[in-house]
XYZ file of C-alpha atoms in Angstrom:
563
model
C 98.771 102.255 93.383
C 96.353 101.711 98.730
C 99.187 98.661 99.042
C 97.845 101.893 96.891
C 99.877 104.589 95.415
C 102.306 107.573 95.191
C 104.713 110.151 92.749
C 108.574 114.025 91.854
C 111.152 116.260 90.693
C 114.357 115.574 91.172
C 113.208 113.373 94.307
C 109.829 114.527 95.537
C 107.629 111.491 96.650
C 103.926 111.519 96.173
C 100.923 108.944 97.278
C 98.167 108.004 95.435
C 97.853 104.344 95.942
C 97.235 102.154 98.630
C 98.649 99.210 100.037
C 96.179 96.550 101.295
C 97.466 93.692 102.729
C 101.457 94.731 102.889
C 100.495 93.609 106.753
C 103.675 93.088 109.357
C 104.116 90.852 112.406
C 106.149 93.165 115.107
C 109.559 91.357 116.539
C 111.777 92.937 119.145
C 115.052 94.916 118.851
C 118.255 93.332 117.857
C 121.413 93.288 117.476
C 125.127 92.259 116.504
C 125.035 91.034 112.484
C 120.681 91.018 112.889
C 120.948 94.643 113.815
C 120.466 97.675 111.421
C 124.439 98.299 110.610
C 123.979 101.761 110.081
C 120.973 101.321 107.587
C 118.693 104.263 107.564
C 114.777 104.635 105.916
C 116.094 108.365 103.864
C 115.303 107.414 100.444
C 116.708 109.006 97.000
C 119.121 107.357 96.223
C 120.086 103.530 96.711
C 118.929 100.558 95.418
C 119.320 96.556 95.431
C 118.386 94.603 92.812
C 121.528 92.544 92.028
C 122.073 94.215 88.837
C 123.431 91.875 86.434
C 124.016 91.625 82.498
C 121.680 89.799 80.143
C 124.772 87.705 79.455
C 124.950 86.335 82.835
C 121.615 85.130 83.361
C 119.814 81.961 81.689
C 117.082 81.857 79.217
C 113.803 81.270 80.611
C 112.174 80.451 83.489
C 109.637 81.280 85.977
C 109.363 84.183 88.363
C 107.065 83.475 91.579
C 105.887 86.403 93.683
C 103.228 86.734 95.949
C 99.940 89.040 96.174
C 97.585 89.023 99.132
C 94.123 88.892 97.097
C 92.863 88.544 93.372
C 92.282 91.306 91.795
C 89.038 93.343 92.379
C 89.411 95.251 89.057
C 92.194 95.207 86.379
C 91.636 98.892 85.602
C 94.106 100.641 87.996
C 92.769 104.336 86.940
C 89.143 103.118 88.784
C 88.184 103.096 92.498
C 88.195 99.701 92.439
C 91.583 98.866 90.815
C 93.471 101.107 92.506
C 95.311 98.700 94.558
C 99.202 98.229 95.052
C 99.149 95.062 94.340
C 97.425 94.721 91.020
C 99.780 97.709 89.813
C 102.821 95.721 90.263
C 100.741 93.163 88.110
C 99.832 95.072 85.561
C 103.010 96.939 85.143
C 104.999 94.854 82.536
C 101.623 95.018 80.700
C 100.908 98.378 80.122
C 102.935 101.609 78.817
C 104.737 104.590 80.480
C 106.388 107.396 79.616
C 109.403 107.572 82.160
C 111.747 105.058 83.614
C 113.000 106.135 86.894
C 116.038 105.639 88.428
C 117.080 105.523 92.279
C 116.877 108.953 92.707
C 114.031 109.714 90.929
C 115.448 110.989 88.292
C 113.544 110.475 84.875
C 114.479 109.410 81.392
C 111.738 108.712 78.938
C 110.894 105.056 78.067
C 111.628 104.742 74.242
C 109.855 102.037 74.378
C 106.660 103.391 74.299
C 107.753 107.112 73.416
C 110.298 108.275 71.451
C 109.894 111.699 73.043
C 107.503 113.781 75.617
C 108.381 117.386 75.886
C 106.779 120.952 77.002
C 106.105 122.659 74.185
C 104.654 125.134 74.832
C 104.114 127.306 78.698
C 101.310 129.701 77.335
C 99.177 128.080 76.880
C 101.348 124.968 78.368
C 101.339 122.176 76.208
C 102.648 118.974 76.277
C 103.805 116.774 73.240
C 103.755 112.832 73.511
C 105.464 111.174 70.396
C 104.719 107.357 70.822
C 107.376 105.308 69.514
C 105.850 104.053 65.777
C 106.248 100.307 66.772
C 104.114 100.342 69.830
C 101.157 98.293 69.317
C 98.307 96.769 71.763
C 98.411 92.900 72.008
C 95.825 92.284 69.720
C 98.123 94.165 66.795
C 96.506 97.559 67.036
C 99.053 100.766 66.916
C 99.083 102.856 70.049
C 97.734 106.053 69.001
C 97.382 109.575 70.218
C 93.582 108.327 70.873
C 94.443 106.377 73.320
C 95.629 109.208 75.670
C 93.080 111.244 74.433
C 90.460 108.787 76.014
C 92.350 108.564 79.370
C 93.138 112.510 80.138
C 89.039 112.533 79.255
C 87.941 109.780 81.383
C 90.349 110.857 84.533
C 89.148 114.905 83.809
C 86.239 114.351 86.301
C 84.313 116.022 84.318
C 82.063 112.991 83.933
C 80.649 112.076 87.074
C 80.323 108.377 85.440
C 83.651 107.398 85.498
C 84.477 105.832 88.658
C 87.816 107.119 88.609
C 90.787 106.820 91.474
C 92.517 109.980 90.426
C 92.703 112.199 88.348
C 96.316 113.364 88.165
C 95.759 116.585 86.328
C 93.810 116.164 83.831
C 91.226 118.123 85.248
C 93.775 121.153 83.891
C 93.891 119.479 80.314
C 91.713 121.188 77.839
C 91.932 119.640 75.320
C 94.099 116.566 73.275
C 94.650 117.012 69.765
C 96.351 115.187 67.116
C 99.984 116.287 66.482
C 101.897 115.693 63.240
C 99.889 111.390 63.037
C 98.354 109.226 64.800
C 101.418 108.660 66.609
C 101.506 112.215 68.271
C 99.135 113.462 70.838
C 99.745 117.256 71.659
C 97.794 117.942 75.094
C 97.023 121.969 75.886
C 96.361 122.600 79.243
C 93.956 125.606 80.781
C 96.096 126.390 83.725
C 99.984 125.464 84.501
C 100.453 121.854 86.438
C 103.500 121.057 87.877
C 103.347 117.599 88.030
C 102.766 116.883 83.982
C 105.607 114.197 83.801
C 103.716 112.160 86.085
C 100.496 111.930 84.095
C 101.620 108.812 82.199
C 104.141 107.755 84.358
C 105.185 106.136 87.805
C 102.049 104.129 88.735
C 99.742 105.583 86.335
C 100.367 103.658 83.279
C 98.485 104.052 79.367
C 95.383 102.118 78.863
C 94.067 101.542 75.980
C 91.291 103.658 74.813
C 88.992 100.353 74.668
C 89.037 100.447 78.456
C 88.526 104.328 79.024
C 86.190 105.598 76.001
C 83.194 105.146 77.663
C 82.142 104.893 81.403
C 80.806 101.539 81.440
C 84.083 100.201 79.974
C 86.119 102.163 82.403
C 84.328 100.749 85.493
C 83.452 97.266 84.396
C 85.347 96.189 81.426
C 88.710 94.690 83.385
C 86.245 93.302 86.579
C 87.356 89.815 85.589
C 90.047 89.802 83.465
C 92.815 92.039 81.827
C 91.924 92.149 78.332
C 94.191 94.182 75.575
C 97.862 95.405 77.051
C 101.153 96.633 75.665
C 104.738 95.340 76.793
C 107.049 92.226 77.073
C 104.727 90.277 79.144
C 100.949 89.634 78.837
C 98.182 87.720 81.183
C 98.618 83.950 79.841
C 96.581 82.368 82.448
C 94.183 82.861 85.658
C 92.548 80.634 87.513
C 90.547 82.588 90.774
C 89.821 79.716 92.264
C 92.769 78.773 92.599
C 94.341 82.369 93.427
C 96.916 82.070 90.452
C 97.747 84.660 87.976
C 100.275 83.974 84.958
C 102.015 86.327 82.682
C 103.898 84.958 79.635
C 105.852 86.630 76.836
C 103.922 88.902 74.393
C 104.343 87.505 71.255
C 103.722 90.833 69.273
C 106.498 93.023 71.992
C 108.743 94.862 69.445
C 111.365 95.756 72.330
C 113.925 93.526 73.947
C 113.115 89.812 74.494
C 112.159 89.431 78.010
C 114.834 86.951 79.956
C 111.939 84.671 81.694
C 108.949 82.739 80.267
C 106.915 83.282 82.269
C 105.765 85.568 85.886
C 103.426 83.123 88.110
C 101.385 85.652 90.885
C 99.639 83.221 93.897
C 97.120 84.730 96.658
C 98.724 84.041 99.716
C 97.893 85.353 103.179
C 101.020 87.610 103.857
C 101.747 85.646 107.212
C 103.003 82.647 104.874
C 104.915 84.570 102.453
C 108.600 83.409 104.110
C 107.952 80.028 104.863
C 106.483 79.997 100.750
C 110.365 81.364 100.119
C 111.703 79.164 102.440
C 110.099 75.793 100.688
C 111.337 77.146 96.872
C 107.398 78.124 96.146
C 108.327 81.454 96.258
C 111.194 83.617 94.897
C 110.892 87.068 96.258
C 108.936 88.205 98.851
C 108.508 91.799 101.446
C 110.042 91.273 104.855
C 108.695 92.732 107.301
C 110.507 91.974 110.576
C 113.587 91.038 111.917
C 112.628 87.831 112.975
C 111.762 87.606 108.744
C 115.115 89.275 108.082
C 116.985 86.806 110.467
C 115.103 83.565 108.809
C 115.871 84.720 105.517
C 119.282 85.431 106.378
C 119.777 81.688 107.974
C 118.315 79.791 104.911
C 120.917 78.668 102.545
C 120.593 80.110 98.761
C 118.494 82.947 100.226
C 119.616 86.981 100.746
C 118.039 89.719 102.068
C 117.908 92.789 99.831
C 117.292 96.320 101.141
C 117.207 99.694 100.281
C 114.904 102.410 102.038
C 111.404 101.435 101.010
C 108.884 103.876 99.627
C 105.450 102.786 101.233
C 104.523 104.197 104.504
C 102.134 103.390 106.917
C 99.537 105.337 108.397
C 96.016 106.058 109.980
C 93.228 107.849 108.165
C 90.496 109.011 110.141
C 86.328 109.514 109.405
C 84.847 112.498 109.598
C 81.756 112.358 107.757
C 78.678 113.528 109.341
C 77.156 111.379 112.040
C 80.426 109.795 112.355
C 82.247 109.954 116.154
C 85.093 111.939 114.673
C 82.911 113.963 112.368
C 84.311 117.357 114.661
C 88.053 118.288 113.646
C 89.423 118.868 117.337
C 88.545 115.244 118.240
C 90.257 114.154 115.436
C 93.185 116.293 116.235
C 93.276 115.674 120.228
C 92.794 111.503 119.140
C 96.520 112.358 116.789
C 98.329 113.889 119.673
C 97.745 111.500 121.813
C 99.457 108.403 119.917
C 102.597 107.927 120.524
C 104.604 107.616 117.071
C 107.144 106.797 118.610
C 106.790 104.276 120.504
C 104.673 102.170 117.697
C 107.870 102.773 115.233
C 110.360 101.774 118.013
C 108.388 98.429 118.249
C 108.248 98.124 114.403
C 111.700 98.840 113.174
C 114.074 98.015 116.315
C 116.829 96.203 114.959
C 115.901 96.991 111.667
C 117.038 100.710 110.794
C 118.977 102.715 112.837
C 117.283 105.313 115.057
C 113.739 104.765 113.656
C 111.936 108.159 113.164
C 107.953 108.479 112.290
C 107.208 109.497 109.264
C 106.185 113.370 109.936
C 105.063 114.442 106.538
C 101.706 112.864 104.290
C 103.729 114.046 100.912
C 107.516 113.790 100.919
C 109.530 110.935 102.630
C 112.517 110.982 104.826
C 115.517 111.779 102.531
C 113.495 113.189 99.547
C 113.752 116.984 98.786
C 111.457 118.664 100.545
C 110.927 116.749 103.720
C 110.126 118.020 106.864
C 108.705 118.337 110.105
C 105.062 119.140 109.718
C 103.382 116.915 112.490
C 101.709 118.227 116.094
C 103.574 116.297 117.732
C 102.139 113.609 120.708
C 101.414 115.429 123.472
C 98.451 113.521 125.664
C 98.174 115.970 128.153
C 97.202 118.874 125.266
C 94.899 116.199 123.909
C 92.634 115.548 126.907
C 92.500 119.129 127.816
C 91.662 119.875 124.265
C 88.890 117.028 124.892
C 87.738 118.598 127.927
C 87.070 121.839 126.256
C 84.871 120.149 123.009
C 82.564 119.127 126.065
C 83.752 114.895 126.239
C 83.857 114.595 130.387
C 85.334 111.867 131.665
C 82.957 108.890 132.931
C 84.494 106.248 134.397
C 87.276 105.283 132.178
C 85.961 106.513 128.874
C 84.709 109.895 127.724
C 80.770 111.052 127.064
C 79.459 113.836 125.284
C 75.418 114.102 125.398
C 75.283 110.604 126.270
C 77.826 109.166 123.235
C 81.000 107.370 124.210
C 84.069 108.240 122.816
C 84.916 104.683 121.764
C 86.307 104.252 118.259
C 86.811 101.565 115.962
C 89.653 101.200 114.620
C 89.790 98.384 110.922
C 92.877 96.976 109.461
C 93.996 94.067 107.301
C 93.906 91.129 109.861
C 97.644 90.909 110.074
C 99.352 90.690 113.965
C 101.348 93.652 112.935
C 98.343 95.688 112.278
C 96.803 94.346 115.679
C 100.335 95.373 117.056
C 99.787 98.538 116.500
C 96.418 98.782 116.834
C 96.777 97.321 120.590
C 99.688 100.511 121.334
C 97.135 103.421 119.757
C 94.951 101.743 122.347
C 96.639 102.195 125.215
C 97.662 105.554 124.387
C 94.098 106.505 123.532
C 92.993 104.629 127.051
C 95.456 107.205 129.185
C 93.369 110.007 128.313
C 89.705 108.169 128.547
C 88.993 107.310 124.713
C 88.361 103.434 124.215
C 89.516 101.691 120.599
C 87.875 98.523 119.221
C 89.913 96.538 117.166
C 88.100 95.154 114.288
C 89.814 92.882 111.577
C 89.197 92.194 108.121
C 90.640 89.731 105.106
C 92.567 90.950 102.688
C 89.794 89.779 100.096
C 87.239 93.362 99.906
C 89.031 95.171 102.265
C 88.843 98.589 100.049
C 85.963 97.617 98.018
C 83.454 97.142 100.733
C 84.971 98.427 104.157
C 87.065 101.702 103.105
C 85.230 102.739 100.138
C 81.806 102.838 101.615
C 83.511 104.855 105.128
C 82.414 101.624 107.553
C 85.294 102.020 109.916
C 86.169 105.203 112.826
C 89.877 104.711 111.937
C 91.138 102.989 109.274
C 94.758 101.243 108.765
C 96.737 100.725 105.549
C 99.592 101.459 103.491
C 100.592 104.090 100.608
C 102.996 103.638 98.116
C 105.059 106.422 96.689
C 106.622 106.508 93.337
C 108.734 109.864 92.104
C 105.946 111.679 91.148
C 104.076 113.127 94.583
C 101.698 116.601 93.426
C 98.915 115.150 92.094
C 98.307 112.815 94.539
C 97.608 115.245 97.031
C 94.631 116.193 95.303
C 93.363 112.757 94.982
C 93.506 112.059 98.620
C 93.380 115.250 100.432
C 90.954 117.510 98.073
C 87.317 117.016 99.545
C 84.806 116.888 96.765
C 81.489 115.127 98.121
C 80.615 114.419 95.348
C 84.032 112.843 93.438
C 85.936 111.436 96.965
C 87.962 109.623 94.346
C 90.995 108.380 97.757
C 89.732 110.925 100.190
C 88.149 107.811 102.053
C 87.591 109.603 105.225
C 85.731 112.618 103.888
C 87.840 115.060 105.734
C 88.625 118.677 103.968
C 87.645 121.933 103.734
C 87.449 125.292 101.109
C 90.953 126.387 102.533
C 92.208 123.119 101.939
C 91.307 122.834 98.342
C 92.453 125.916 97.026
C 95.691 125.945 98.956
C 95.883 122.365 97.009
C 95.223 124.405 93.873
C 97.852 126.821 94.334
C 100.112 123.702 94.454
C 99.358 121.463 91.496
C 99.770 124.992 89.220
C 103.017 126.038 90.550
C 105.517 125.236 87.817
C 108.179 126.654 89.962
C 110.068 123.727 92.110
C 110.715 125.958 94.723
C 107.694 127.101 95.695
C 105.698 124.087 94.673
C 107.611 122.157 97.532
C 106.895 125.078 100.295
C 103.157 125.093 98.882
C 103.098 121.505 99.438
C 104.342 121.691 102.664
C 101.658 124.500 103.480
C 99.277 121.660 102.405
C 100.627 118.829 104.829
C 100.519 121.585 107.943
C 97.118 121.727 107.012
C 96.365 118.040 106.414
C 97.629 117.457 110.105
C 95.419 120.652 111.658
C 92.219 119.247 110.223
C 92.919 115.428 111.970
C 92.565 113.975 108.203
C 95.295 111.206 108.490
C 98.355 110.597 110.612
C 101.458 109.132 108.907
C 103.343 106.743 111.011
C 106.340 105.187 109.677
C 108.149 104.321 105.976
C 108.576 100.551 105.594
C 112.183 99.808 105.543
C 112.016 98.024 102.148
C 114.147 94.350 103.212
C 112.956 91.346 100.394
C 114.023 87.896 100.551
C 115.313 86.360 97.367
C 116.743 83.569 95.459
C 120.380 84.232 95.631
C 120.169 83.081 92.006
C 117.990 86.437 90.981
C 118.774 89.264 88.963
C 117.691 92.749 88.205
C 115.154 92.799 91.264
C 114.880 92.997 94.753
C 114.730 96.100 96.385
C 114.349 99.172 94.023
C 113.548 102.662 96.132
C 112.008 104.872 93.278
C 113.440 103.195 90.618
C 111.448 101.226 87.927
C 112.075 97.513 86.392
C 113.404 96.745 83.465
C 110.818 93.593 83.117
C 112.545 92.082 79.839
C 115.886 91.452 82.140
C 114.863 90.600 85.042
C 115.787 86.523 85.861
C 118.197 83.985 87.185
C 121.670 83.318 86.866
C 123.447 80.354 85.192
């Protein structure tokens, strides 16, 4: 899910949602028992949870977590849904097909599917047998209809759906009813590589009441959640109150879930540790050392880690009219921040030897990974300026009488501004001026980054195993579906190289493709990655079977406290 979203094989990360108000407050380096101890941000393949039997934990209770706003729309799949946060909600509501472990490796959730399997490679077809005690909460079997109305309603073949993504379906044909209505046999008109992900990771199974039509697909789960499937359902909201509770399904046919109940409050992420620190809390993100350090001096608290899989970044706007609209500006304005220096002051003390992130589709660690950045080099950028015609004036460039002065929006969060106030300084050194303009966490996407009303824009991605189809979502430039392209940035080249990608069904080349696609991303100015989160929660001492994952999914029915 922008706090939003990402996806594999074998370990391949991919983004497709975003994270909105995952905001950090910056703390100096450290060291001695604060400092990193050899801790490094490669994920693929560790995890901390405090995995513990069913045996060892006690029956009931509640679960308190945090989220930074109320939801805008249940419906992850939609523009306005598709929101980190509410797809942690949402995801011991709604099916899957694969549970994933630390390294990404998948294994398919008999829960909901007693097998998925290609079939077929020409034409390729893939076969999803859904497991025949799988019902929706109001009693009604899951049924091959149900994916039948998703793949339609994410095809983009109907303008009317407001959809986030469309993670291949666009190459699905057709979906047909296999042996009963528990068997949905999906033919596809070209390869796609990423086909495990299509139900998967943080695209979960709605039912078809929410995606048969377009009005129900954009509207129907504005204000409330409505019909789900797994061992917890929405018991309780109260907006006004920014409290969301999820209680035990009565009708879940798998394992009884250890807790009672989930409680979700809207907190402003600047209060999240003193919340855990006053028991109203019981796991929340860290973001500093200075949160690592007061979680780690609290008695009955522990700080969990294991390299995170969100990653922060800048995407850019280059729609027409707009003062980056021309590509070289964009690209000048990226070589001239210093990565470095804003990770250093980020995640000193924290991991050892921070890097920058230098790739929009794999992370550090994951197969495939490398190198694809430009590198900062401020003395290429302002010649580079120089030549697109923006003269220096004083302190800050002109072109035809326009300043090159950009605004920059984020989440107001002082980590944000932290940042925010280096890329300003860099940007300064070679005459380009940065406004820093805030915004709550409360319609950040829905009315600021949707609509394009920023210059630069900060936020968050968030990766699970499943990266390919992602890259179409953000980086293919359709005018007329942007679906996460929010800055409007892309080109013909762009698009088909993309193309070439998501239909490679060979590993191999679908990771050098997809590194041919993040060169590109990077030569056109679309985004510039800056750093993966190092993934440190504070917890109860006392909780089990969550904490710090990497790739991996929960198992919600045993997640809970110890005797």
């Amino acid at each position: 899910m922008r706090t939003r979203r990402l996806r594999t094989h074998g370990a391949r990360l991919r983004c497709a949602a975003v994270v909105v108000a995952a905001g950090m407050i910056v703390a100096g380096c450290g060291g001695g028992d604060d400092a990193a101890d050899g801790y490094t941000s490669a994920i693929g393949s560790s995890i901390d949870i405090n995995p513990k039997e069913v045996g060892e934990l006690r029956e009931g209770g509640n679960l308190r977590l945090a989220v930074t706003s109320y939801p805008a729309n249940w419906n992850t799949l939609s523009n306005d849904g598709n929101d980190g946060e509410i797809g942690e909600i949402v995801r011991a509501m709604l099916p899957r097909a694969f549970e994933v472990d630390a390294s990404g490796q998948l294994t398919v959730d008999t829960d909901f599917f007693t097998g998925v399997e290609l079939t077929s490679t020409d034409p390729m077809r893939v076969t999803y047998t859904i497991n025949p005690a799988a019902v929706w909460s109001d009693g009604t079997p899951i049924t091959w209809e149900d994916i039948a109305a998703q793949a339609n309603a994410l095809s983009g073949r109907d303008k009317r759906y407001l959809i986030a993504i469309t993670n291949g379906f666009e190459f699905v044909e057709k979906v047909e009813r296999g042996v009963d209505d528990r068997q949905a046999v999906l033919t596809f008109n070209t390869p796609y590589a990423d086909w495990r992900g299509q139900f998967a990771g943080n695209t979960n199974l709605y039912p078809k009441s929410v995606t048969s039509t377009p009005e129900a697909f954009n509207t129907s789960l504005a204000d409330a959640m409505g019909v789900s499937a797994g061992p917890f359902i929405v018991t309780g909201t109260d907006r006004g109150q920014g409290r969301i509770t999820l209680g035990r399904n009565p009708r879940w046919w798998g394992d009884k879930p250890v807790l009672d109940t989930i409680t979700y409050s809207v907190l402003d992420h600047s209060s999240w540790v003193q919340a855990l620190q006053n028991n109203e809390l019981d796991l929340v993100r860290l973001t500093t050392l200075e949160d690592v350090q007061t979680v780690r001096g609290t008695q009955d608290l522990v700080v969990r880690r294991a390299p995170g899989n969100r990653w922060r970044h800048i995407t850019f706007n280059g729609a027409p009219g707009s003062i980056l609209a021309e590509e070289g500006v964009r690209v000048a304005i990226s070589k001239a921040i210093d990565r470095q220096h804003i990770v250093d002051a980020l995640q000193g003390g924290l991991v050892e030897k921070p890097t920058p992130l230098n790739n929009h589709i794999f992370l550090q660690g994951q197969k495939g990974y490398q190198d694809n950045s430009l590198g900062f080099d401020p003395d290429a950028a302002a010649r580079e300026l120089d030549a697109l015609g923006w003269k220096l004036n004083g302190d800050v460039r002109e072109k035809d009488g326009r300043k090159l002065v950009i605004r920059d929006v984020m989440y107001n969060d002082p980590t944000w501004v932290q940042i925010a106030q280096i890329i300003q300084q860099n940007l300064a050194a070679i005459g380009v001026g940065l406004t820093i303009d805030t915004k709550p966490g409360a319609g950040y996407f829905t009315d600021v980054i949707q609509p394009g009303d920023f210059d630069a824009a900060q936020f968050i991605f968030q990766g699970d195993p499943f990266p390919l189809s992602s890259i179409r979502q953000i980086y293919y430039y359709d005018p007329d579906d942007l679906q996460g392209n929010y800055g409007r940035i892309g080109s013909p080249e762009l698009n088909a190289l993309i193309e070439r990608t998501l239909t490679e069904l060979d590993p191999e080349k679908s990771i050098e493709l997809a590194n041919q696609v993040d060169r590109k991303v990077f030569e056109e100015g679309h985004s510039l990655p800056l750093m993966q989160t190092d993934g440190s929660v504070g917890a109860r001492s006392t909780l089990a079977n969550i904490g710090s994952p990497g790739l991996a999914t929960y198992d919600y029915t045993k997640i809970g406290f110890l005797k």
